[in-house]
């Protein structure tokens, strides 16, 4: 079996894995419920799954009565359909469907002897369900027989539990069925000490699965699927999570609080990955199981706004963290503290131990905020580490740590543009100053002997400190051809500067020749709220004559037509030579005919009996057909066609030839005996 390991890498990496950064809130629930409601539900399993989703979300399926009619007709097909039909009828408040006595009679044997864990799961589920409805008395012996058999199977095969006869279910899917079988048996309270010990032993395989997940944390392509299962990655993951959490108290020493948080984070981060009713059901079931398990009940901490914008008009700069349960609902009051906030690439924090206060005095408040701008952060990306602790006694962990990423952006204040034109780099003969955002009224002329220099400063509009933008460009757009060329402004201290010697060949060739150009300054950065695009002025640029002919515009001129030289056909021989060789090929046929007539070719030796005559004619016809077939091959058919035809014709020729030659031999022997008697 090909061994394929657990969960995507997201599950066990990240600095805030133990506190989910997403929730399955009302909008998500409404979206999922609408999806499920629109699906076609044709069997008891899909109806049960849809009804379960509606139950968890506190909603009702439309057309419930029609589904009730369907489950009544599907309750006697097999154990799985019967169990789901009974469960669906309870969820939909239908009349209880009937389960045939024949199916009930098979139940005990199936629970006691079935080795396919997937089938065993539904057998024991149906057995316990019918016993709870007083269809029969629950047999303690039957329930206890399940545990050692499943335990032995796990000890023998480990996590490789797939049934070779059932290619639709893979090992991890089968493992989830094992957990469900044991949880059903455990909840009956009919297990003895030995059986309970076996349940605890099997539950330790959960730790093995989680370790396999952790071993894949550096593999971004790691997925949690079984090697043969036709189920999706998301569905199998959700099913395994919900299944082992059903084991309840026996998991307390096996699964850690941090692992529960990471599982919740994986599920919530993939909350829109469902594509079928089955996937939606297993996801909702897994989220519900995670949110109410005996090990640790996770909370979600979601930033209301991950980007804070600084502006000259001022900004409150409040960071708001929403702390809820995984369904986005009020959990308990929390004390939230921003332990530290550090800019990416820096070591010193910009703040530490800043308490986040409740957003309101309401008893069910879920939002906590503090003024991040009070620390006067520079534009950039920050990691903000929170500590979250419930106030008073609760089912939630006493202290959690969560790191959230916050981006601080600002607006750029672009200073005046200084344009210098001259022949000496140190001293310009003409200087033009363009005010921020304005456009110079006249055309600036620069000839081939001069140097064009542009310089400006870019500052933060809020802190008035110089900014080094990631992109600072000057665009020169030809006003006639609309062709544009770009040149980068280089950082020189606090000033951005561009210097172009128009007489240099390299500079001249980057333009489309002499002419008028509209000059635009472009400033952009990841930490700026918006880029700056500033049309500065119109420039009349003159380049050397030699460079104009080989300018950038030549790239757009038609190229010389490419004349392809194809292979010349080989010379063929003259008609006389071809005719001579054709005659040489046909000459043996003529020689054959001449020799046949010379030796007295005739049909006198053909058998006179009807069968002998027919076999001889057919044999002769087969020989002629083989000659014609070889001629057809020479003329144009493929070798494969010849071999196919020859295979059939050759066998027939051998058989009929043997018959014909035997008849001729018999005739000769008969004539020879007559001559002897005579």
Coordinates of C-alpha atoms in Angstrom, one line a residue, residues 16-24 265 268 298-304 320-328 334 336 366-368 384 386-389 400-405:
X16 CA -1.0 31.3 15.9
X17 CA -2.1 27.7 15.1
X18 CA -3.7 27.1 18.5
X19 CA -6.1 30.0 18.1
X20 CA -8.1 29.9 14.9
X21 CA -8.0 33.1 12.8
X22 CA -11.4 32.4 11.2
X23 CA -14.9 31.6 12.3
X24 CA -17.9 29.8 10.8
X265 CA -7.9 26.3 12.5
X268 CA -12.2 27.0 9.6
X298 CA -11.2 26.3 21.1
X299 CA -11.9 30.0 20.6
X300 CA -11.4 32.1 17.5
X301 CA -9.6 35.5 17.4
X302 CA -10.3 37.5 14.2
X303 CA -9.0 40.9 13.4
X304 CA -11.7 43.2 12.3
X320 CA -10.1 45.5 17.0
X321 CA -9.9 41.8 17.8
X322 CA -13.1 39.8 17.8
X323 CA -12.9 36.8 20.3
X324 CA -15.7 34.3 20.0
X325 CA -16.4 30.6 19.8
X326 CA -15.8 28.9 16.4
X327 CA -19.3 29.7 15.3
X328 CA -18.7 33.4 15.8
X334 CA -12.0 37.8 28.1
X336 CA -7.0 40.6 25.9
X366 CA -17.0 40.0 21.7
X367 CA -14.8 42.9 20.5
X368 CA -11.6 44.2 22.1
X384 CA 1.1 41.7 16.9
X386 CA -2.0 38.8 21.8
X387 CA -2.6 36.9 25.1
X388 CA -6.2 35.9 25.6
X389 CA -7.5 34.7 29.0
X400 CA -4.0 31.4 24.9
X401 CA -1.5 33.2 22.6
X402 CA -2.3 34.4 19.1
X403 CA -0.3 36.3 16.6
X404 CA -2.0 38.4 14.0
X405 CA -0.5 40.3 11.1

